[in-house]
Amino acid sequence: MRNKTFHSLLYFLAFWLFVGLSFILTNINTLDSSMHTKLFEAMPHSGVTHEVTAVLLNFRALDTLLEVGVILLSLIAIHALEPNFRYTPLSFENTITNTFVAILFPLIALYAFYILYSGSYQSGGAFSASALLAGGIIILRLVKPRSFFVPKELILRFLYVSGLFYFVCVGMISLFFGSFLEYRDYIASFYIISIESVLMLSLGAILSAYFINAVQRVKP
Amino acid sequence: MLLIDTLLLVLLLWLGFKITFTKDHFNAIIHFIVFGMILALAWVRLGAFDLALAEIALGAGITGALLLDTITFLKKIGREDA
Amino acid sequence: MLFIITGVALFVLGLLGVIVHKEFLRKLISLNVFTSGIFLIFVSTTTREDIADPIVIALVLTGLVVTLGASAFAMMLIRAYAKESIKESDNV
């Protein structure tokens, strides 16, 4: 009975929170566009023509660096918990799924590379591409065809860290010419593309490891 | 355009209600995956194509796969109420 | 305008779900709905003339990826908790 009154009080409060918040937020003034004009003034020096990629990997690159650090930390925490939840997963291996994956996975990988390199002039970029690649690897791991091989743990760990490591290395190199992660105009394009490529491989490995670690087969 | 917007947003709200108030856990997860896809369409309507791509791949794809795997695990060890 | 109201509604629904449900997995799903509502409000309040602000899009993209990392870790914690609670009830 007490639970019921608590719930009705909660729904009442939630309704008034909804009304109040929507009243405030629909009457809000849009922010002034000084940041916007500054961004468009700085675009020719960024090395790419798509604004979102320029913001992510040039103007606010430190944010992206820390984000990759957060993703890596989350993977390390999952590895620490891993012995608790291993179980034998479903296995779907037969001729139909093998053929399906053999056709599908190369297409997904190709599409991921296309999205990565089109990120410099249109929508796309390292994060979407790495998510696509991770999805492809997850499908591959679920079907587990005979040609699928698991790399050694040491190689995988190197792959997980490589994105953050390369990013920090580029930051250190840029320290010789200016401040941390601030590129010169003529080399910015090369740096951005190379960071995106390494990030795609490393983030794809990390995001698929989130899933694969959970369904790993118990060693007999 | 207003019609499409209204349709999308009503669909989003309905899915949000179903996610919050349904009893079955599996049902809620499937509704969450569909919710991610409809939200990607809403990002397209707002002109944020990067977000739409990331939402489909991350929000619907990988989170959905992880959630389904977790519910299978919990059912297997008999602690679905955890 | 419509997008802002929907974002607020999703925010409130997610908050309600986090409070009402007892199961951790349902709380996690509601938390994801809650963050989606916040992102929807954030992008739609800064959109002018049908073009979203690139800075806002970059920030929200960062937020999406970090949300995935956090919820993956949370799911592993839920599994570990369920396993441990079974072990304890076996011992008793």
PDB file of N, CA, C and O in Angstrom, chain A residues 61-132:
ATOM      1  N   ALA A  61      41.253  18.032 -29.986  1.00  0.00           N
ATOM      2  CA  ALA A  61      41.839  16.693 -30.047  1.00  0.00           C
ATOM      3  C   ALA A  61      42.084  16.119 -28.665  1.00  0.00           C
ATOM      4  O   ALA A  61      42.055  14.907 -28.486  1.00  0.00           O
ATOM      5  N   LEU A  62      42.297  16.992 -27.679  1.00  0.00           N
ATOM      6  CA  LEU A  62      42.571  16.494 -26.325  1.00  0.00           C
ATOM      7  C   LEU A  62      41.369  15.734 -25.771  1.00  0.00           C
ATOM      8  O   LEU A  62      41.522  14.710 -25.096  1.00  0.00           O
ATOM      9  N   ASP A  63      40.145  16.227 -26.106  1.00  0.00           N
ATOM     10  CA  ASP A  63      38.920  15.526 -25.705  1.00  0.00           C
ATOM     11  C   ASP A  63      38.907  14.109 -26.247  1.00  0.00           C
ATOM     12  O   ASP A  63      38.603  13.157 -25.527  1.00  0.00           O
ATOM     13  N   THR A  64      39.239  14.003 -27.546  1.00  0.00           N
ATOM     14  CA  THR A  64      39.200  12.686 -28.179  1.00  0.00           C
ATOM     15  C   THR A  64      40.253  11.771 -27.573  1.00  0.00           C
ATOM     16  O   THR A  64      40.007  10.578 -27.373  1.00  0.00           O
ATOM     17  N   LEU A  65      41.418  12.345 -27.259  1.00  0.00           N
ATOM     18  CA  LEU A  65      42.479  11.551 -26.617  1.00  0.00           C
ATOM     19  C   LEU A  65      41.993  10.970 -25.301  1.00  0.00           C
ATOM     20  O   LEU A  65      42.130   9.770 -25.031  1.00  0.00           O
ATOM     21  N   LEU A  66      41.356  11.813 -24.487  1.00  0.00           N
ATOM     22  CA  LEU A  66      40.873  11.334 -23.187  1.00  0.00           C
ATOM     23  C   LEU A  66      39.746  10.326 -23.357  1.00  0.00           C
ATOM     24  O   LEU A  66      39.622   9.379 -22.583  1.00  0.00           O
ATOM     25  N   GLU A  67      38.929  10.508 -24.416  1.00  0.00           N
ATOM     26  CA  GLU A  67      37.838   9.570 -24.676  1.00  0.00           C
ATOM     27  C   GLU A  67      38.379   8.188 -24.997  1.00  0.00           C
ATOM     28  O   GLU A  67      37.883   7.177 -24.480  1.00  0.00           O
ATOM     29  N   VAL A  68      39.436   8.150 -25.840  1.00  0.00           N
ATOM     30  CA  VAL A  68      40.057   6.854 -26.155  1.00  0.00           C
ATOM     31  C   VAL A  68      40.611   6.238 -24.879  1.00  0.00           C
ATOM     32  O   VAL A  68      40.505   5.020 -24.655  1.00  0.00           O
ATOM     33  N   GLY A  69      41.152   7.088 -23.988  1.00  0.00           N
ATOM     34  CA  GLY A  69      41.630   6.601 -22.702  1.00  0.00           C
ATOM     35  C   GLY A  69      40.506   5.981 -21.883  1.00  0.00           C
ATOM     36  O   GLY A  69      40.682   4.925 -21.275  1.00  0.00           O
ATOM     37  N   VAL A  70      39.323   6.625 -21.893  1.00  0.00           N
ATOM     38  CA  VAL A  70      38.177   6.096 -21.132  1.00  0.00           C
ATOM     39  C   VAL A  70      37.755   4.737 -21.668  1.00  0.00           C
ATOM     40  O   VAL A  70      37.494   3.793 -20.908  1.00  0.00           O
ATOM     41  N   ILE A  71      37.710   4.605 -23.006  1.00  0.00           N
ATOM     42  CA  ILE A  71      37.308   3.341 -23.623  1.00  0.00           C
ATOM     43  C   ILE A  71      38.286   2.240 -23.222  1.00  0.00           C
ATOM     44  O   ILE A  71      37.890   1.122 -22.851  1.00  0.00           O
ATOM     45  N   LEU A  72      39.595   2.573 -23.257  1.00  0.00           N
ATOM     46  CA  LEU A  72      40.609   1.581 -22.898  1.00  0.00           C
ATOM     47  C   LEU A  72      40.491   1.170 -21.433  1.00  0.00           C
ATOM     48  O   LEU A  72      40.572  -0.018 -21.103  1.00  0.00           O
ATOM     49  N   LEU A  73      40.243   2.176 -20.561  1.00  0.00           N
ATOM     50  CA  LEU A  73      40.090   1.881 -19.127  1.00  0.00           C
ATOM     51  C   LEU A  73      38.915   0.954 -18.883  1.00  0.00           C
ATOM     52  O   LEU A  73      38.992   0.032 -18.068  1.00  0.00           O
ATOM     53  N   SER A  74      37.812   1.201 -19.623  1.00  0.00           N
ATOM     54  CA  SER A  74      36.627   0.358 -19.479  1.00  0.00           C
ATOM     55  C   SER A  74      36.950  -1.080 -19.874  1.00  0.00           C
ATOM     56  O   SER A  74      36.529  -2.035 -19.204  1.00  0.00           O
ATOM     57  N   LEU A  75      37.752  -1.239 -20.951  1.00  0.00           N
ATOM     58  CA  LEU A  75      38.138  -2.602 -21.361  1.00  0.00           C
ATOM     59  C   LEU A  75      38.987  -3.263 -20.289  1.00  0.00           C
ATOM     60  O   LEU A  75      38.824  -4.458 -20.005  1.00  0.00           O
ATOM     61  N   ILE A  76      39.907  -2.479 -19.677  1.00  0.00           N
ATOM     62  CA  ILE A  76      40.761  -3.057 -18.630  1.00  0.00           C
ATOM     63  C   ILE A  76      39.911  -3.513 -17.449  1.00  0.00           C
ATOM     64  O   ILE A  76      40.124  -4.604 -16.889  1.00  0.00           O
ATOM     65  N   ALA A  77      38.883  -2.713 -17.101  1.00  0.00           N
ATOM     66  CA  ALA A  77      38.000  -3.089 -15.994  1.00  0.00           C
ATOM     67  C   ALA A  77      37.236  -4.361 -16.319  1.00  0.00           C
ATOM     68  O   ALA A  77      37.060  -5.238 -15.468  1.00  0.00           O
ATOM     69  N   ILE A  78      36.789  -4.494 -17.598  1.00  0.00           N
ATOM     70  CA  ILE A  78      36.067  -5.705 -18.005  1.00  0.00           C
ATOM     71  C   ILE A  78      36.989  -6.914 -17.925  1.00  0.00           C
ATOM     72  O   ILE A  78      36.591  -7.987 -17.471  1.00  0.00           O
ATOM     73  N   HIS A  79      38.257  -6.729 -18.332  1.00  0.00           N
ATOM     74  CA  HIS A  79      39.217  -7.834 -18.237  1.00  0.00           C
ATOM     75  C   HIS A  79      39.421  -8.263 -16.789  1.00  0.00           C
ATOM     76  O   HIS A  79      39.594  -9.449 -16.510  1.00  0.00           O
ATOM     77  N   ALA A  80      39.383  -7.293 -15.869  1.00  0.00           N
ATOM     78  CA  ALA A  80      39.572  -7.638 -14.464  1.00  0.00           C
ATOM     79  C   ALA A  80      38.402  -8.454 -13.934  1.00  0.00           C
ATOM     80  O   ALA A  80      38.564  -9.303 -13.067  1.00  0.00           O
ATOM     81  N   LEU A  81      37.173  -8.211 -14.468  1.00  0.00           N
ATOM     82  CA  LEU A  81      35.994  -8.935 -13.998  1.00  0.00           C
ATOM     83  C   LEU A  81      35.790 -10.259 -14.714  1.00  0.00           C
ATOM     84  O   LEU A  81      34.960 -11.056 -14.312  1.00  0.00           O
ATOM     85  N   GLU A  82      36.542 -10.480 -15.781  1.00  0.00           N
ATOM     86  CA  GLU A  82      36.248 -11.539 -16.746  1.00  0.00           C
ATOM     87  C   GLU A  82      36.095 -12.934 -16.155  1.00  0.00           C
ATOM     88  O   GLU A  82      35.184 -13.656 -16.581  1.00  0.00           O
ATOM     89  N   PRO A  83      36.931 -13.417 -15.193  1.00  0.00           N
ATOM     90  CA  PRO A  83      36.781 -14.792 -14.717  1.00  0.00           C
ATOM     91  C   PRO A  83      35.411 -15.083 -14.138  1.00  0.00           C
ATOM     92  O   PRO A  83      35.025 -16.244 -14.010  1.00  0.00           O
ATOM     93  N   ASN A  84      34.615 -14.056 -13.807  1.00  0.00           N
ATOM     94  CA  ASN A  84      33.332 -14.270 -13.166  1.00  0.00           C
ATOM     95  C   ASN A  84      32.237 -14.743 -14.098  1.00  0.00           C
ATOM     96  O   ASN A  84      31.284 -15.340 -13.643  1.00  0.00           O
ATOM     97  N   PHE A  85      32.316 -14.463 -15.379  1.00  0.00           N
ATOM     98  CA  PHE A  85      31.114 -14.676 -16.185  1.00  0.00           C
ATOM     99  C   PHE A  85      31.352 -15.440 -17.465  1.00  0.00           C
ATOM    100  O   PHE A  85      30.641 -15.271 -18.421  1.00  0.00           O
ATOM    101  N   ARG A  86      32.349 -16.312 -17.489  1.00  0.00           N
ATOM    102  CA  ARG A  86      32.518 -17.105 -18.699  1.00  0.00           C
ATOM    103  C   ARG A  86      31.465 -18.200 -18.760  1.00  0.00           C
ATOM    104  O   ARG A  86      31.131 -18.812 -17.765  1.00  0.00           O
ATOM    105  N   TYR A  87      30.932 -18.453 -19.928  1.00  0.00           N
ATOM    106  CA  TYR A  87      30.018 -19.580 -20.113  1.00  0.00           C
ATOM    107  C   TYR A  87      30.106 -20.035 -21.554  1.00  0.00           C
ATOM    108  O   TYR A  87      30.584 -19.298 -22.412  1.00  0.00           O
ATOM    109  N   THR A  88      29.653 -21.257 -21.819  1.00  0.00           N
ATOM    110  CA  THR A  88      29.745 -21.757 -23.187  1.00  0.00           C
ATOM    111  C   THR A  88      28.680 -21.088 -24.033  1.00  0.00           C
ATOM    112  O   THR A  88      27.493 -21.162 -23.714  1.00  0.00           O
ATOM    113  N   PRO A  89      29.062 -20.436 -25.102  1.00  0.00           N
ATOM    114  CA  PRO A  89      28.093 -19.707 -25.915  1.00  0.00           C
ATOM    115  C   PRO A  89      27.425 -20.609 -26.923  1.00  0.00           C
ATOM    116  O   PRO A  89      27.789 -21.762 -27.094  1.00  0.00           O
ATOM    117  N   LEU A  90      26.399 -20.051 -27.572  1.00  0.00           N
ATOM    118  CA  LEU A  90      25.768 -20.750 -28.684  1.00  0.00           C
ATOM    119  C   LEU A  90      26.760 -20.815 -29.833  1.00  0.00           C
ATOM    120  O   LEU A  90      27.592 -19.939 -30.001  1.00  0.00           O
ATOM    121  N   SER A  91      26.657 -21.859 -30.628  1.00  0.00           N
ATOM    122  CA  SER A  91      27.512 -21.963 -31.795  1.00  0.00           C
ATOM    123  C   SER A  91      26.646 -22.217 -33.002  1.00  0.00           C
ATOM    124  O   SER A  91      25.765 -23.068 -32.984  1.00  0.00           O
ATOM    125  N   PHE A  92      26.870 -21.468 -34.058  1.00  0.00           N
ATOM    126  CA  PHE A  92      25.968 -21.522 -35.213  1.00  0.00           C
ATOM    127  C   PHE A  92      26.647 -22.066 -36.457  1.00  0.00           C
ATOM    128  O   PHE A  92      26.296 -21.686 -37.547  1.00  0.00           O
ATOM    129  N   GLU A  93      27.699 -22.892 -36.291  1.00  0.00           N
ATOM    130  CA  GLU A  93      28.459 -23.195 -37.480  1.00  0.00           C
ATOM    131  C   GLU A  93      27.753 -24.203 -38.377  1.00  0.00           C
ATOM    132  O   GLU A  93      27.464 -25.319 -37.966  1.00  0.00           O
ATOM    133  N   ASN A  94      27.417 -23.794 -39.588  1.00  0.00           N
ATOM    134  CA  ASN A  94      27.066 -24.729 -40.651  1.00  0.00           C
ATOM    135  C   ASN A  94      27.342 -24.055 -41.983  1.00  0.00           C
ATOM    136  O   ASN A  94      27.845 -22.927 -42.029  1.00  0.00           O
ATOM    137  N   THR A  95      27.022 -24.727 -43.069  1.00  0.00           N
ATOM    138  CA  THR A  95      27.455 -24.255 -44.390  1.00  0.00           C
ATOM    139  C   THR A  95      26.833 -22.904 -44.726  1.00  0.00           C
ATOM    140  O   THR A  95      27.503 -22.022 -45.263  1.00  0.00           O
ATOM    141  N   ILE A  96      25.559 -22.741 -44.376  1.00  0.00           N
ATOM    142  CA  ILE A  96      24.870 -21.513 -44.771  1.00  0.00           C
ATOM    143  C   ILE A  96      25.479 -20.311 -44.080  1.00  0.00           C
ATOM    144  O   ILE A  96      25.818 -19.306 -44.721  1.00  0.00           O
ATOM    145  N   THR A  97      25.674 -20.400 -42.744  1.00  0.00           N
ATOM    146  CA  THR A  97      26.222 -19.242 -42.041  1.00  0.00           C
ATOM    147  C   THR A  97      27.657 -18.976 -42.465  1.00  0.00           C
ATOM    148  O   THR A  97      28.076 -17.817 -42.554  1.00  0.00           O
ATOM    149  N   ASN A  98      28.424 -20.048 -42.748  1.00  0.00           N
ATOM    150  CA  ASN A  98      29.806 -19.840 -43.192  1.00  0.00           C
ATOM    151  C   ASN A  98      29.859 -19.051 -44.491  1.00  0.00           C
ATOM    152  O   ASN A  98      30.627 -18.090 -44.619  1.00  0.00           O
ATOM    153  N   THR A  99      29.018 -19.435 -45.443  1.00  0.00           N
ATOM    154  CA  THR A  99      29.007 -18.748 -46.727  1.00  0.00           C
ATOM    155  C   THR A  99      28.540 -17.311 -46.557  1.00  0.00           C
ATOM    156  O   THR A  99      29.117 -16.384 -47.146  1.00  0.00           O
ATOM    157  N   PHE A 100      27.511 -17.145 -45.715  1.00  0.00           N
ATOM    158  CA  PHE A 100      26.965 -15.811 -45.461  1.00  0.00           C
ATOM    159  C   PHE A 100      28.042 -14.874 -44.918  1.00  0.00           C
ATOM    160  O   PHE A 100      28.230 -13.754 -45.416  1.00  0.00           O
ATOM    161  N   VAL A 101      28.801 -15.373 -43.922  1.00  0.00           N
ATOM    162  CA  VAL A 101      29.841 -14.532 -43.337  1.00  0.00           C
ATOM    163  C   VAL A 101      30.962 -14.275 -44.327  1.00  0.00           C
ATOM    164  O   VAL A 101      31.499 -13.171 -44.410  1.00  0.00           O
ATOM    165  N   ALA A 102      31.304 -15.321 -45.133  1.00  0.00           N
ATOM    166  CA  ALA A 102      32.374 -15.143 -46.103  1.00  0.00           C
ATOM    167  C   ALA A 102      32.026 -14.074 -47.113  1.00  0.00           C
ATOM    168  O   ALA A 102      32.902 -13.365 -47.610  1.00  0.00           O
ATOM    169  N   ILE A 103      30.734 -13.895 -47.412  1.00  0.00           N
ATOM    170  CA  ILE A 103      30.351 -12.813 -48.324  1.00  0.00           C
ATOM    171  C   ILE A 103      30.201 -11.504 -47.580  1.00  0.00           C
ATOM    172  O   ILE A 103      30.606 -10.453 -48.060  1.00  0.00           O
ATOM    173  N   LEU A 104      29.650 -11.568 -46.358  1.00  0.00           N
ATOM    174  CA  LEU A 104      29.253 -10.335 -45.661  1.00  0.00           C
ATOM    175  C   LEU A 104      30.440  -9.594 -45.068  1.00  0.00           C
ATOM    176  O   LEU A 104      30.537  -8.373 -45.168  1.00  0.00           O
ATOM    177  N   PHE A 105      31.372 -10.338 -44.444  1.00  0.00           N
ATOM    178  CA  PHE A 105      32.422  -9.650 -43.687  1.00  0.00           C
ATOM    179  C   PHE A 105      33.330  -8.774 -44.558  1.00  0.00           C
ATOM    180  O   PHE A 105      33.622  -7.637 -44.171  1.00  0.00           O
ATOM    181  N   PRO A 106      33.784  -9.248 -45.744  1.00  0.00           N
ATOM    182  CA  PRO A 106      34.590  -8.354 -46.588  1.00  0.00           C
ATOM    183  C   PRO A 106      33.844  -7.088 -46.975  1.00  0.00           C
ATOM    184  O   PRO A 106      34.433  -6.000 -47.011  1.00  0.00           O
ATOM    185  N   LEU A 107      32.516  -7.226 -47.222  1.00  0.00           N
ATOM    186  CA  LEU A 107      31.730  -6.032 -47.582  1.00  0.00           C
ATOM    187  C   LEU A 107      31.704  -5.048 -46.413  1.00  0.00           C
ATOM    188  O   LEU A 107      31.864  -3.840 -46.602  1.00  0.00           O
ATOM    189  N   ILE A 108      31.508  -5.584 -45.187  1.00  0.00           N
ATOM    190  CA  ILE A 108      31.451  -4.690 -44.022  1.00  0.00           C
ATOM    191  C   ILE A 108      32.795  -3.995 -43.829  1.00  0.00           C
ATOM    192  O   ILE A 108      32.856  -2.791 -43.574  1.00  0.00           O
ATOM    193  N   ALA A 109      33.892  -4.752 -43.990  1.00  0.00           N
ATOM    194  CA  ALA A 109      35.217  -4.162 -43.801  1.00  0.00           C
ATOM    195  C   ALA A 109      35.475  -3.080 -44.844  1.00  0.00           C
ATOM    196  O   ALA A 109      35.986  -1.991 -44.535  1.00  0.00           O
ATOM    197  N   LEU A 110      35.082  -3.376 -46.099  1.00  0.00           N
ATOM    198  CA  LEU A 110      35.274  -2.399 -47.172  1.00  0.00           C
ATOM    199  C   LEU A 110      34.480  -1.134 -46.891  1.00  0.00           C
ATOM    200  O   LEU A 110      34.987  -0.012 -47.049  1.00  0.00           O
ATOM    201  N   TYR A 111      33.241  -1.309 -46.422  1.00  0.00           N
ATOM    202  CA  TYR A 111      32.384  -0.166 -46.134  1.00  0.00           C
ATOM    203  C   TYR A 111      32.954   0.651 -44.979  1.00  0.00           C
ATOM    204  O   TYR A 111      32.903   1.883 -44.987  1.00  0.00           O
ATOM    205  N   ALA A 112      33.557  -0.054 -43.992  1.00  0.00           N
ATOM    206  CA  ALA A 112      34.168   0.663 -42.874  1.00  0.00           C
ATOM    207  C   ALA A 112      35.317   1.529 -43.368  1.00  0.00           C
ATOM    208  O   ALA A 112      35.448   2.697 -42.970  1.00  0.00           O
ATOM    209  N   PHE A 113      36.159   0.979 -44.287  1.00  0.00           N
ATOM    210  CA  PHE A 113      37.271   1.788 -44.806  1.00  0.00           C
ATOM    211  C   PHE A 113      36.746   2.978 -45.605  1.00  0.00           C
ATOM    212  O   PHE A 113      37.289   4.083 -45.520  1.00  0.00           O
ATOM    213  N   TYR A 114      35.661   2.747 -46.384  1.00  0.00           N
ATOM    214  CA  TYR A 114      35.081   3.859 -47.154  1.00  0.00           C
ATOM    215  C   TYR A 114      34.613   4.964 -46.222  1.00  0.00           C
ATOM    216  O   TYR A 114      34.894   6.145 -46.448  1.00  0.00           O
ATOM    217  N   ILE A 115      33.913   4.564 -45.126  1.00  0.00           N
ATOM    218  CA  ILE A 115      33.397   5.573 -44.184  1.00  0.00           C
ATOM    219  C   ILE A 115      34.554   6.321 -43.546  1.00  0.00           C
ATOM    220  O   ILE A 115      34.510   7.531 -43.353  1.00  0.00           O
ATOM    221  N   LEU A 116      35.645   5.585 -43.238  1.00  0.00           N
ATOM    222  CA  LEU A 116      36.810   6.218 -42.613  1.00  0.00           C
ATOM    223  C   LEU A 116      37.390   7.292 -43.516  1.00  0.00           C
ATOM    224  O   LEU A 116      37.588   8.433 -43.089  1.00  0.00           O
ATOM    225  N   TYR A 117      37.644   6.955 -44.804  1.00  0.00           N
ATOM    226  CA  TYR A 117      38.321   7.929 -45.651  1.00  0.00           C
ATOM    227  C   TYR A 117      37.395   9.000 -46.162  1.00  0.00           C
ATOM    228  O   TYR A 117      37.860  10.075 -46.530  1.00  0.00           O
ATOM    229  N   SER A 118      36.073   8.740 -46.190  1.00  0.00           N
ATOM    230  CA  SER A 118      35.170   9.817 -46.591  1.00  0.00           C
ATOM    231  C   SER A 118      34.938  10.776 -45.437  1.00  0.00           C
ATOM    232  O   SER A 118      34.331  11.820 -45.627  1.00  0.00           O
ATOM    233  N   GLY A 119      35.451  10.446 -44.224  1.00  0.00           N
ATOM    234  CA  GLY A 119      35.262  11.334 -43.088  1.00  0.00           C
ATOM    235  C   GLY A 119      35.940  12.664 -43.237  1.00  0.00           C
ATOM    236  O   GLY A 119      35.609  13.609 -42.525  1.00  0.00           O
ATOM    237  N   SER A 120      36.900  12.784 -44.194  1.00  0.00           N
ATOM    238  CA  SER A 120      37.593  14.066 -44.329  1.00  0.00           C
ATOM    239  C   SER A 120      36.788  15.079 -45.113  1.00  0.00           C
ATOM    240  O   SER A 120      37.059  16.270 -45.036  1.00  0.00           O
ATOM    241  N   TYR A 121      35.777  14.636 -45.890  1.00  0.00           N
ATOM    242  CA  TYR A 121      35.005  15.634 -46.639  1.00  0.00           C
ATOM    243  C   TYR A 121      33.509  15.490 -46.475  1.00  0.00           C
ATOM    244  O   TYR A 121      32.761  16.329 -46.943  1.00  0.00           O
ATOM    245  N   GLN A 122      33.009  14.403 -45.813  1.00  0.00           N
ATOM    246  CA  GLN A 122      31.563  14.318 -45.577  1.00  0.00           C
ATOM    247  C   GLN A 122      31.349  13.580 -44.256  1.00  0.00           C
ATOM    248  O   GLN A 122      32.309  13.351 -43.523  1.00  0.00           O
ATOM    249  N   SER A 123      30.114  13.210 -43.967  1.00  0.00           N
ATOM    250  CA  SER A 123      29.862  12.573 -42.683  1.00  0.00           C
ATOM    251  C   SER A 123      30.527  11.211 -42.615  1.00  0.00           C
ATOM    252  O   SER A 123      30.593  10.492 -43.598  1.00  0.00           O
ATOM    253  N   GLY A 124      31.025  10.888 -41.439  1.00  0.00           N
ATOM    254  CA  GLY A 124      31.746   9.634 -41.258  1.00  0.00           C
ATOM    255  C   GLY A 124      32.916   9.884 -40.336  1.00  0.00           C
ATOM    256  O   GLY A 124      32.934  10.869 -39.629  1.00  0.00           O
ATOM    257  N   GLY A 125      33.879   8.986 -40.335  1.00  0.00           N
ATOM    258  CA  GLY A 125      35.034   9.206 -39.496  1.00  0.00           C
ATOM    259  C   GLY A 125      35.375   7.983 -38.682  1.00  0.00           C
ATOM    260  O   GLY A 125      34.799   6.920 -38.852  1.00  0.00           O
ATOM    261  N   ALA A 126      36.327   8.179 -37.766  1.00  0.00           N
ATOM    262  CA  ALA A 126      36.928   7.043 -37.075  1.00  0.00           C
ATOM    263  C   ALA A 126      35.913   6.295 -36.226  1.00  0.00           C
ATOM    264  O   ALA A 126      35.916   5.068 -36.202  1.00  0.00           O
ATOM    265  N   PHE A 127      35.012   7.004 -35.522  1.00  0.00           N
ATOM    266  CA  PHE A 127      34.148   6.320 -34.563  1.00  0.00           C
ATOM    267  C   PHE A 127      33.106   5.463 -35.256  1.00  0.00           C
ATOM    268  O   PHE A 127      32.899   4.304 -34.891  1.00  0.00           O
ATOM    269  N   SER A 128      32.452   6.015 -36.291  1.00  0.00           N
ATOM    270  CA  SER A 128      31.454   5.220 -37.009  1.00  0.00           C
ATOM    271  C   SER A 128      32.120   4.020 -37.665  1.00  0.00           C
ATOM    272  O   SER A 128      31.590   2.900 -37.626  1.00  0.00           O
ATOM    273  N   ALA A 129      33.321   4.259 -38.264  1.00  0.00           N
ATOM    274  CA  ALA A 129      34.001   3.169 -38.964  1.00  0.00           C
ATOM    275  C   ALA A 129      34.398   2.072 -37.989  1.00  0.00           C
ATOM    276  O   ALA A 129      34.237   0.883 -38.277  1.00  0.00           O
ATOM    277  N   SER A 130      34.891   2.477 -36.805  1.00  0.00           N
ATOM    278  CA  SER A 130      35.317   1.451 -35.844  1.00  0.00           C
ATOM    279  C   SER A 130      34.120   0.673 -35.333  1.00  0.00           C
ATOM    280  O   SER A 130      34.208  -0.540 -35.106  1.00  0.00           O
ATOM    281  N   ALA A 131      32.963   1.335 -35.173  1.00  0.00           N
ATOM    282  CA  ALA A 131      31.774   0.621 -34.712  1.00  0.00           C
ATOM    283  C   ALA A 131      31.321  -0.389 -35.747  1.00  0.00           C
ATOM    284  O   ALA A 131      30.950  -1.514 -35.412  1.00  0.00           O
ATOM    285  N   LEU A 132      31.387   0.014 -37.030  1.00  0.00           N
ATOM    286  CA  LEU A 132      31.011  -0.929 -38.101  1.00  0.00           C
ATOM    287  C   LEU A 132      31.934  -2.128 -38.114  1.00  0.00           C
ATOM    288  O   LEU A 132      31.486  -3.278 -38.210  1.00  0.00           O
TER     289      LEU A 132
END
